[in-house]
mmCIF file of C-alpha atoms and ligand atoms in Angstrom:
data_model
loop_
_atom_site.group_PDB
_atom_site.id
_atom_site.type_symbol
_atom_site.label_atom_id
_atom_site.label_comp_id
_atom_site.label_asym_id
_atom_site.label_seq_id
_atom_site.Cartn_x
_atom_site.Cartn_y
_atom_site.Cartn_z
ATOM 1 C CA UNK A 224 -58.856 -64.300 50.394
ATOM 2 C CA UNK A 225 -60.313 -60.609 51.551
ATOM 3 C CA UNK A 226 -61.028 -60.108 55.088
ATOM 4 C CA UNK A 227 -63.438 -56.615 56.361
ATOM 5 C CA UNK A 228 -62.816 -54.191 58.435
ATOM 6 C CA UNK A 229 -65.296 -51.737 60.609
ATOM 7 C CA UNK A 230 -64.039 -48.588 61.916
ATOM 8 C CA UNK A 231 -67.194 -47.109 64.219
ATOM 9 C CA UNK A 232 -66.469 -43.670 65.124
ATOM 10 C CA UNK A 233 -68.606 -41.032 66.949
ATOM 11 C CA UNK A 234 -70.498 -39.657 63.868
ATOM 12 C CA UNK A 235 -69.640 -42.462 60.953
ATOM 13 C CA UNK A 236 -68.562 -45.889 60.583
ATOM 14 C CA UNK A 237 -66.767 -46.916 57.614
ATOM 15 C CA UNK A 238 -66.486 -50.823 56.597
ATOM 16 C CA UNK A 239 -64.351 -51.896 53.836
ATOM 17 C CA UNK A 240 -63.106 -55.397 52.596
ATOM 18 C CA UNK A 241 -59.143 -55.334 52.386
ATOM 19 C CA UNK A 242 -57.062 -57.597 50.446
ATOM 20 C CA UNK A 243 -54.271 -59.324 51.254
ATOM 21 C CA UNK A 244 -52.054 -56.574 50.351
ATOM 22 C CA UNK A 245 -53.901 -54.118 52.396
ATOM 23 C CA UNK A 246 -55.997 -52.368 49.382
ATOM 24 C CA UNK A 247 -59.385 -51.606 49.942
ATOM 25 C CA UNK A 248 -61.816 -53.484 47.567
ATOM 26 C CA UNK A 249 -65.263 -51.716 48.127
ATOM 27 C CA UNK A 250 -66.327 -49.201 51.128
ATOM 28 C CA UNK A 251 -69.894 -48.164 52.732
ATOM 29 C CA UNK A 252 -69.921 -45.448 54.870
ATOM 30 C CA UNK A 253 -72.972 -45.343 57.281
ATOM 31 C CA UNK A 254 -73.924 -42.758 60.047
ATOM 32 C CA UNK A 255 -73.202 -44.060 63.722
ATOM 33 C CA UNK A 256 -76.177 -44.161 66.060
ATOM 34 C CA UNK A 257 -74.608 -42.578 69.183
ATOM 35 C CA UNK A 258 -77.219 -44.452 70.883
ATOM 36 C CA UNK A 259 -77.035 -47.824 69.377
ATOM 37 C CA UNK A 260 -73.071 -48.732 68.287
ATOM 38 C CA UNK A 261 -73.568 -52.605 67.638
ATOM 39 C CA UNK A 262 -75.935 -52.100 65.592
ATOM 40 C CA UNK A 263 -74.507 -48.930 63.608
ATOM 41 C CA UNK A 264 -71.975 -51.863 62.979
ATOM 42 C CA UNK A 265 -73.992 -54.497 61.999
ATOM 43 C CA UNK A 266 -75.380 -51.910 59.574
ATOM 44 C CA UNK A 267 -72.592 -50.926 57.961
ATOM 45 C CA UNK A 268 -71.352 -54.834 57.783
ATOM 46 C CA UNK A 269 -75.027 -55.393 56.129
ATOM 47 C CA UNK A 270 -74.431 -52.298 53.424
ATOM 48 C CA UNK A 271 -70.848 -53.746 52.469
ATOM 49 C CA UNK A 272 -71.411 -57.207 52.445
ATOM 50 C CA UNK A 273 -74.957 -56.535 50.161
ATOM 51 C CA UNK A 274 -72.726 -53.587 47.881
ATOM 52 C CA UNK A 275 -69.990 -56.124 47.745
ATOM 53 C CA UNK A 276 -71.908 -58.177 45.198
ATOM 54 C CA UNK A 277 -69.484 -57.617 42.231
ATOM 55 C CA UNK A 278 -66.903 -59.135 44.564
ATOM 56 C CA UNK A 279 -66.369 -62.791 43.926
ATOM 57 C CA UNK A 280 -65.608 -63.433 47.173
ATOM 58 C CA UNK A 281 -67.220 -62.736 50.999
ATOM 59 C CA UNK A 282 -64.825 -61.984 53.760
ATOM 60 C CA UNK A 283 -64.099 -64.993 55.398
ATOM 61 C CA UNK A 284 -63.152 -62.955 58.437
ATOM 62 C CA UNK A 285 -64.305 -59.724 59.982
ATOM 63 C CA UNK A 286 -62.439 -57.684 62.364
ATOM 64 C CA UNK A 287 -64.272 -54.449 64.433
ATOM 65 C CA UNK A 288 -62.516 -51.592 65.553
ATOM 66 C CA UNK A 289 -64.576 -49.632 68.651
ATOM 67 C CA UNK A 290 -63.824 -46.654 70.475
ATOM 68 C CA UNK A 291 -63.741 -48.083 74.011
ATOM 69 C CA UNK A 292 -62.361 -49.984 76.463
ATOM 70 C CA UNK A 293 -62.514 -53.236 75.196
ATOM 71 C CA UNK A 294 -61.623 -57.003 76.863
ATOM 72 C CA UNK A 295 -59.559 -59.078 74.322
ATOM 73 C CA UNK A 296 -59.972 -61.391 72.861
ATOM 74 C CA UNK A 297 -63.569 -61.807 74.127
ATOM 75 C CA UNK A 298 -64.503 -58.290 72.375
ATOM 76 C CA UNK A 299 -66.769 -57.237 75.093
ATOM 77 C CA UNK A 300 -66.921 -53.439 75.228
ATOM 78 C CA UNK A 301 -65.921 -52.104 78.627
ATOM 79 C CA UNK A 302 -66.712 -48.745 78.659
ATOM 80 C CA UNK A 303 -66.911 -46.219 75.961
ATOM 81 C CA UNK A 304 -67.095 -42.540 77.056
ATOM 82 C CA UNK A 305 -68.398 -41.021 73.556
ATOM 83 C CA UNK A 306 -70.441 -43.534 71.947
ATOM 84 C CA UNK A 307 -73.321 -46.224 73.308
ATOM 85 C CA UNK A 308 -72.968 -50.330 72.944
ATOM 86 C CA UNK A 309 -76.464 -50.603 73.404
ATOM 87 C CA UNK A 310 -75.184 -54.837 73.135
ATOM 88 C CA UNK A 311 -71.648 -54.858 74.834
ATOM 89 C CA UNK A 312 -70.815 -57.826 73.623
ATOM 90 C CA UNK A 313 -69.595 -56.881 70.229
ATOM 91 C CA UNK A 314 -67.958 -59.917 69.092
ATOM 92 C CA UNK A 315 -71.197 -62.268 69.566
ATOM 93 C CA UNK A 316 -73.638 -60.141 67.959
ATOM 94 C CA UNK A 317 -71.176 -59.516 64.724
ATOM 95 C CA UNK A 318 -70.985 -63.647 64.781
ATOM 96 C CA UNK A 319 -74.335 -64.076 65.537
ATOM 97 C CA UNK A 320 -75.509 -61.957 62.228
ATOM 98 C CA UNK A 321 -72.883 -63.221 59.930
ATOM 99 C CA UNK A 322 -71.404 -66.447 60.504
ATOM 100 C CA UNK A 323 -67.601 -65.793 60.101
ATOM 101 C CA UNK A 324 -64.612 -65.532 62.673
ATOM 102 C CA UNK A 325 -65.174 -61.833 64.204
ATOM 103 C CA UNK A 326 -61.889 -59.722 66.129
ATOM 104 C CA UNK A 327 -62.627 -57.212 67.930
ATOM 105 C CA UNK A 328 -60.172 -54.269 69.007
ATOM 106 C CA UNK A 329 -59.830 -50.970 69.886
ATOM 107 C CA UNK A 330 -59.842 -49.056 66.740
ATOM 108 C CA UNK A 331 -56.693 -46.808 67.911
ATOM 109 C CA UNK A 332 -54.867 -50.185 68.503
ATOM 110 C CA UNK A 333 -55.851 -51.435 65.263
ATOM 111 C CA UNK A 334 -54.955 -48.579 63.164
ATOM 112 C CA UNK A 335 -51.454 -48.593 64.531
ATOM 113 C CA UNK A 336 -51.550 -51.903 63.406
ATOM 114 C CA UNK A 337 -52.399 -50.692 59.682
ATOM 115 C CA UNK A 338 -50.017 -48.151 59.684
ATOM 116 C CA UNK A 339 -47.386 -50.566 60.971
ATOM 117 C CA UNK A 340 -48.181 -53.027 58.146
ATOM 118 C CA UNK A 341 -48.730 -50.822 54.689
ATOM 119 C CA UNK A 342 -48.137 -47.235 56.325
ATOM 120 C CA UNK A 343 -45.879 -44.276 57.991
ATOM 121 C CA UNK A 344 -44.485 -47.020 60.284
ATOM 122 C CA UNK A 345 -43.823 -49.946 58.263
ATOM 123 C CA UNK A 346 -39.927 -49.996 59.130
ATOM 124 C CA UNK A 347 -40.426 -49.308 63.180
ATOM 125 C CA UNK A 348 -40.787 -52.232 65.629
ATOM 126 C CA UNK A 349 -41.279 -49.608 68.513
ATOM 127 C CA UNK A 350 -43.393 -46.518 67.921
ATOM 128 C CA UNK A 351 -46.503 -45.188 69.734
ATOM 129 C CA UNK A 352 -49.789 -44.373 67.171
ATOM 130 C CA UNK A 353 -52.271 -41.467 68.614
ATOM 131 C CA UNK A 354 -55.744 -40.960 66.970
ATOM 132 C CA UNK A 355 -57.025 -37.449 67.451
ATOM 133 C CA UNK A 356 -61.241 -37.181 66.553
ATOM 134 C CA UNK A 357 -64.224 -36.540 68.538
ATOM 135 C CA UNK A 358 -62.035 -38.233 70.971
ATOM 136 C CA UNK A 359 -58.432 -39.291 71.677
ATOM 137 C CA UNK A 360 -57.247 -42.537 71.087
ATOM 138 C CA UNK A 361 -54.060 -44.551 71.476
ATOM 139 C CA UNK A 362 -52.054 -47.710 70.081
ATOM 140 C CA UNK A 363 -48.190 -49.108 70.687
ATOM 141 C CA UNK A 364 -46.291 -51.530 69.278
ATOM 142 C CA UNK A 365 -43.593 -52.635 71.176
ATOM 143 C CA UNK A 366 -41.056 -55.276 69.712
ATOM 144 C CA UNK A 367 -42.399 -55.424 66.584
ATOM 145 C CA UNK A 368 -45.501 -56.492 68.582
ATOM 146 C CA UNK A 369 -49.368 -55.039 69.267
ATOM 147 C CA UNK A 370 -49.497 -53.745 72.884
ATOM 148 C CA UNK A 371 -52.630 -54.628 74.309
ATOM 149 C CA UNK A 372 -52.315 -55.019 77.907
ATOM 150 C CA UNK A 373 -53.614 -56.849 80.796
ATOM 151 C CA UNK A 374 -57.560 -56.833 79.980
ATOM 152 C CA UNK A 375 -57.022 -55.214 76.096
ATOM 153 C CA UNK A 376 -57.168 -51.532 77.439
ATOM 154 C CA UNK A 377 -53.282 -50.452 77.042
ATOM 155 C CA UNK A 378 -52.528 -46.993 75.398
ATOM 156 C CA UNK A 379 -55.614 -44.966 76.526
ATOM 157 C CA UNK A 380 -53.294 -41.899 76.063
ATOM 158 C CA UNK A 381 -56.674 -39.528 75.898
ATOM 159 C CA UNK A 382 -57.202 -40.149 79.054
ATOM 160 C CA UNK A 383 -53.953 -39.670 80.801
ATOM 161 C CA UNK A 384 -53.951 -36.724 83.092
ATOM 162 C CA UNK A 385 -52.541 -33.605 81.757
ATOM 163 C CA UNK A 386 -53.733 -31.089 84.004
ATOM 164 C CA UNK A 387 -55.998 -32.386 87.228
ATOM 165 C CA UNK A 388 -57.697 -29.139 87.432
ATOM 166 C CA UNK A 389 -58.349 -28.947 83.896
ATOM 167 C CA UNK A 390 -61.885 -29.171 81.874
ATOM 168 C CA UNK A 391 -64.385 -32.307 82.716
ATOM 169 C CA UNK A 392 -63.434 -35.284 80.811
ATOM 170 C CA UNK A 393 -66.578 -37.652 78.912
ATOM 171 C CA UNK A 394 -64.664 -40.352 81.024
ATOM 172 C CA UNK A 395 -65.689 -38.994 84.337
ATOM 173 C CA UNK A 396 -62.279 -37.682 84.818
ATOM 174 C CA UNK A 397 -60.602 -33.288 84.725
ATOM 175 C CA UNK A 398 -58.340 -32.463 82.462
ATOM 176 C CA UNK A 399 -57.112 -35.590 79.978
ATOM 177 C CA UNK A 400 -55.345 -35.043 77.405
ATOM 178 C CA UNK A 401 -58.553 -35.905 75.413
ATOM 179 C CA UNK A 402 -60.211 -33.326 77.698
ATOM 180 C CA UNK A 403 -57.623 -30.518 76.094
ATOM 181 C CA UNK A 404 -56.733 -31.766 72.654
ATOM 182 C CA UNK A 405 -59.404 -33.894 70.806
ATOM 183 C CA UNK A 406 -61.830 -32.056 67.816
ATOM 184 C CA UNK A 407 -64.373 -31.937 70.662
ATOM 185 C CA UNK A 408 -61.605 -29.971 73.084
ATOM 186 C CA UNK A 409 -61.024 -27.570 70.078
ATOM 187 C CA UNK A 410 -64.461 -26.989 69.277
ATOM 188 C CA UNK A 411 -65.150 -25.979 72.973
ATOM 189 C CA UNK A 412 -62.114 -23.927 73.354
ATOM 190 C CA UNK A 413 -63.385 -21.665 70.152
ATOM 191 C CA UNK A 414 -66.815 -21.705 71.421
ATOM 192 C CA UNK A 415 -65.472 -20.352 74.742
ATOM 193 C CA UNK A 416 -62.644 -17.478 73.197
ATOM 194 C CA UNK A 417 -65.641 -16.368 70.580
ATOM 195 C CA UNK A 418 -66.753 -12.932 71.755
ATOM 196 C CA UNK A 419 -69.650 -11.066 70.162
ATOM 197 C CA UNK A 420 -66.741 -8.162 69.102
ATOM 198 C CA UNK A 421 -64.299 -10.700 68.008
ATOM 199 C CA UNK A 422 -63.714 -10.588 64.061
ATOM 200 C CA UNK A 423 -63.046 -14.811 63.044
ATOM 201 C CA UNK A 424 -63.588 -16.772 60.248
ATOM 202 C CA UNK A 425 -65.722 -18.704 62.532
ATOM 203 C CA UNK A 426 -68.392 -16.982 62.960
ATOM 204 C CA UNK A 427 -69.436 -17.350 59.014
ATOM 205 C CA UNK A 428 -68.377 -20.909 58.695
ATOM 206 C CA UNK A 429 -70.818 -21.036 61.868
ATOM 207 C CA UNK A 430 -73.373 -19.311 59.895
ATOM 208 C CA UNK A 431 -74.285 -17.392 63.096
ATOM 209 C CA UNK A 432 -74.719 -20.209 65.241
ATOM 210 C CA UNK A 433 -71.486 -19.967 67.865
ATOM 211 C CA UNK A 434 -73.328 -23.084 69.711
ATOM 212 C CA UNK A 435 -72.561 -25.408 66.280
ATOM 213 C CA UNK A 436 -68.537 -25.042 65.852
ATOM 214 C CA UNK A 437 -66.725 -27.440 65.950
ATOM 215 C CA UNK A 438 -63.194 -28.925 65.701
ATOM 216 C CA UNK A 439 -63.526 -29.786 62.183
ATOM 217 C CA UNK A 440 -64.687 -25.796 61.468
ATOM 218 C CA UNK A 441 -61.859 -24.560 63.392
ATOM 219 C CA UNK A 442 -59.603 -26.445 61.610
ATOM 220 C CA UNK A 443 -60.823 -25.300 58.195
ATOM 221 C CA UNK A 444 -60.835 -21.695 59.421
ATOM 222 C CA UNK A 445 -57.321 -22.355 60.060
ATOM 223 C CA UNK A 446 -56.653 -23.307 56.720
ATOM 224 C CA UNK A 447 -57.996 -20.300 55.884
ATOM 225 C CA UNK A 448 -55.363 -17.840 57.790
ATOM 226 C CA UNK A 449 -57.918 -17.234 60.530
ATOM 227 C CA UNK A 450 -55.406 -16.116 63.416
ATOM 228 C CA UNK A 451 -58.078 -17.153 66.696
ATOM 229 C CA UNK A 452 -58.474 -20.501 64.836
ATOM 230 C CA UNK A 453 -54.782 -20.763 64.856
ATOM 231 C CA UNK A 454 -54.071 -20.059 68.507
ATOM 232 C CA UNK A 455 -56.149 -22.331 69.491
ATOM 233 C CA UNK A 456 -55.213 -25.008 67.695
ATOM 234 C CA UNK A 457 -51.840 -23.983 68.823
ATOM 235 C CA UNK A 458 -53.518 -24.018 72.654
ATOM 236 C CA UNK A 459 -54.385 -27.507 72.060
ATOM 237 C CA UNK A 460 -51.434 -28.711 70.295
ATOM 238 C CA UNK A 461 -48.850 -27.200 73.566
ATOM 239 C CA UNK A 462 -51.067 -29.569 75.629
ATOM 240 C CA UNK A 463 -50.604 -32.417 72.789
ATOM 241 C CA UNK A 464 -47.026 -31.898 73.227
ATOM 242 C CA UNK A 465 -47.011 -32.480 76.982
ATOM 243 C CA UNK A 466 -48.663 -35.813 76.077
ATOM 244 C CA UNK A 467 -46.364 -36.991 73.607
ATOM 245 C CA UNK A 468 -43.108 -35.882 75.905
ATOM 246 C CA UNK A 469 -45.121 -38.340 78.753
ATOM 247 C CA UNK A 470 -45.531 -40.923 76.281
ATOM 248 C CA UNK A 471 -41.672 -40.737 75.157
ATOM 249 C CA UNK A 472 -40.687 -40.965 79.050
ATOM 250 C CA UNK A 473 -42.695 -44.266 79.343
ATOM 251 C CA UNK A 474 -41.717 -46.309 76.122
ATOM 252 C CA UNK A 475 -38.697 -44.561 74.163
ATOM 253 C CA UNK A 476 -40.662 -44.836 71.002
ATOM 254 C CA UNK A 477 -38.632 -44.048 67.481
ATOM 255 C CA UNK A 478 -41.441 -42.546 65.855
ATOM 256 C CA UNK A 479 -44.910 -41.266 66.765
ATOM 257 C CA UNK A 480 -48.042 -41.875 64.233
ATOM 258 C CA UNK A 481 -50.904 -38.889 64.248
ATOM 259 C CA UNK A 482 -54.085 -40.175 62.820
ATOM 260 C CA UNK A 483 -57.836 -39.156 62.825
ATOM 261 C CA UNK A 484 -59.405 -36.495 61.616
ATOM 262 C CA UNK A 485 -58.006 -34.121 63.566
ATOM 263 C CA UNK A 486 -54.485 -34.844 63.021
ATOM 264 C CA UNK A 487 -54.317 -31.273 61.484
ATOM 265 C CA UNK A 488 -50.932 -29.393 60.975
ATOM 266 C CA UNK A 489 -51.012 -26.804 63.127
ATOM 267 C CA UNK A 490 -52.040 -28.704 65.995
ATOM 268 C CA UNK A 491 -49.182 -31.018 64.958
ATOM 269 C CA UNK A 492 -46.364 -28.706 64.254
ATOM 270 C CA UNK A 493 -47.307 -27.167 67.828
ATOM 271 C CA UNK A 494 -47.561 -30.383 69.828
ATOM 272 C CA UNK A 495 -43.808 -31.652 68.473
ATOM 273 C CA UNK A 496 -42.075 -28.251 69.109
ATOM 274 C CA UNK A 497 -43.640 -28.289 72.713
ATOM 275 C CA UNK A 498 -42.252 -32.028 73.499
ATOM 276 C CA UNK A 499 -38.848 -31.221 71.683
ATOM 277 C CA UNK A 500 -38.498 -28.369 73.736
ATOM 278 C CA UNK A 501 -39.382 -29.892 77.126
ATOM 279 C CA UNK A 502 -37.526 -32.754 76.524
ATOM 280 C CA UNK A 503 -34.352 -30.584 75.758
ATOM 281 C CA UNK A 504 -30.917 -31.661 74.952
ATOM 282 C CA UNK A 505 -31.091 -34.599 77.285
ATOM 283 C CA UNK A 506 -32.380 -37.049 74.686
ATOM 284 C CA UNK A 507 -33.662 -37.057 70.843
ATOM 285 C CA UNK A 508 -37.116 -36.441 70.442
ATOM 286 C CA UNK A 509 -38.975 -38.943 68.145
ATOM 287 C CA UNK A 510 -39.637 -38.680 64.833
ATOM 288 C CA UNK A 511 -43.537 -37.459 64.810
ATOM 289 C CA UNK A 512 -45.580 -38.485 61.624
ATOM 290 C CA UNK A 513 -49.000 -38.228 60.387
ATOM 291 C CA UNK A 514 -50.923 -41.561 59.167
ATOM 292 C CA UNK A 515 -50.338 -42.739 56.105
ATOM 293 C CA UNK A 516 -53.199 -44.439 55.771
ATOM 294 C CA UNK A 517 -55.698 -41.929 56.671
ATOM 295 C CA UNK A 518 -59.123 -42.196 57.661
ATOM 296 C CA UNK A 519 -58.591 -46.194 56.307
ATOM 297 C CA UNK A 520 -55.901 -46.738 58.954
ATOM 298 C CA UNK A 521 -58.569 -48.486 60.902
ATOM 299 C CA UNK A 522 -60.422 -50.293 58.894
ATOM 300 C CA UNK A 523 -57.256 -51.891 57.069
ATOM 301 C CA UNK A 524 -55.919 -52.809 60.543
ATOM 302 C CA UNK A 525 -59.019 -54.436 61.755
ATOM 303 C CA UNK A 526 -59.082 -56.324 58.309
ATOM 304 C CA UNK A 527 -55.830 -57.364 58.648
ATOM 305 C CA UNK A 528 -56.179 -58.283 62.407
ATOM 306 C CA UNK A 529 -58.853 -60.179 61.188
ATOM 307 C CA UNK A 530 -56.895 -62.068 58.383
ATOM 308 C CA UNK A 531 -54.279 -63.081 61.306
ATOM 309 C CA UNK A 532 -56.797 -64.424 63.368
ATOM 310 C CA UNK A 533 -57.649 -67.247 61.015
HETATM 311 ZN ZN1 ZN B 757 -60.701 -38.844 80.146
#
């Protein structure tokens, strides 16, 4: 039996079908619609389902993973500060199209769930997962168990307060950790330290145009022993690190997953060294990993979530 998985993010959404060992059969990647995000996943559910022809079997189960704030298990999208649900009600409309049991879950929660199944957490029954892209995202499992909450909206760690008097949030809120970390945070914060005498990397990967970095470009210029691009990733990953000593207060986690696409090794190595430090010689720090699955964390969690559901 194979199951798919969607992962919608803010500027693609990858489906896959996932077997029962967790190995991706066959991918599509489509571009997300910031505008319309059920149907950038319907889309990408159409292209994988119509590619998947050489399969000899459809999913017999799908399972969505959205950045919001989502009500489980009725998969009804709550709010979702980066991206539009132009139809909130995820879950129907997937059902609706294809005909097959649908899950729906916040992709963060669902790619700790990948990593805890076939990834870098595979032997921890407590440990915290935290997505860093366009946006920050969170998952826990606690017990050996997915943490979901009251509603379905536990570990929102972007959007726990780091500094109140810090940069406007996309939730409405100042200074989240999303607000100070995320590849949209680090994209603004070069923007902002750019000068027209400074000497960086950035400005040629920019091509001129200051206005079009991002957190992706300053991560490559990093990479590339740019010094600004480094300090600020630094910048970012200090603020990280206040995040991650918060999130060690609360649940005591053995081990801490970094996923995303911004889950880059600067930012990283910064944000452990600032929670180790803060949190002393009082207790040990957790182990902090990156994803082993990748990108496909998501994807292979929301497949397997999907799988369980049946
Ligand atoms: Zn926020």
């Amino acid at each position: 039996m194979i199951t798919a998985g969607v992962d919608i993010g803010g500027t693609k959404t990858l489906a896959a079908t996932v077997d029962g060992t967790g190995r991706i059969m066959h991918r599509t990647t489509t571009p997300t619609d910031p505008k319309a995000g059920t149907s950038s996943i319907l889309a990408a559910l159409t292209g994988l389902i119509s590619a998947g022809k050489a399969t000899p079997e459809l999913p017999s189960a799908i399972g969505v993973g959205v950045a919001a704030w989502v009500t489980y298990p009725e998969g009804v999208v709550a709010f979702a500060p980066n991206l539009d649900y132009e139809d909130e009600n995820v879950r129907d409309a997937v059902k609706r199209r294809f005909g097959l049991p649908v899950v729906v879950e916040n992709d963060a929660t669902a790619a700790a769930w990948g990593e805890k199944l076939y990834g870098a957490a595979k032997d921890s029954d407590d440990f915290l997962m935290i997505t860093i892209g366009t946006g920050i995202g969170g998952g826990a499992v606690l017990g050996g168990k997915l943490y979901r909450g009251h509603q379905g909206f536990a570990s929102e760690f972007g959007h726990m307060t780091i500094d109140s008097n810090g940069p406007a949030c996309a939730c409405g809120q100042r200074g989240c950790l999303e607000a100070l970390a995320s590849g949209s945070a680090v994209g603004r914060m070069a923007r902002e330290a750019l000068e027209p005498s400074s000497s960086s990397l950035l400005k040629d990967l920019a091509s001129g145009d200051l206005h079009s970095i991002d957190g992706a470009m300053v991560t490559r210029a990093a990479a590339s022993g740019d010094g600004l691009a480094r300090e600020i990733l630094e910048e970012a990953g200090r603020f990280l690190g206040i995040g991650l000593f918060s999130l060690t207060q609360a649940f005591d986690p053995e081990l801490i997953v970094v996923g995303g696409g911004g889950g880059d090794r600067f930012l990283v190595d910064a944000a452990e060294k600032a929670m180790t430090y803060k949190l002393g010689q009082k207790r040990r720090a957790p182990r902090v990993e990156l994803a082993k699955l990748g990108n496909d964390a998501g994807v292979i969690g929301c497949a397997a979530l999907a799988r369980e559901s049946l």
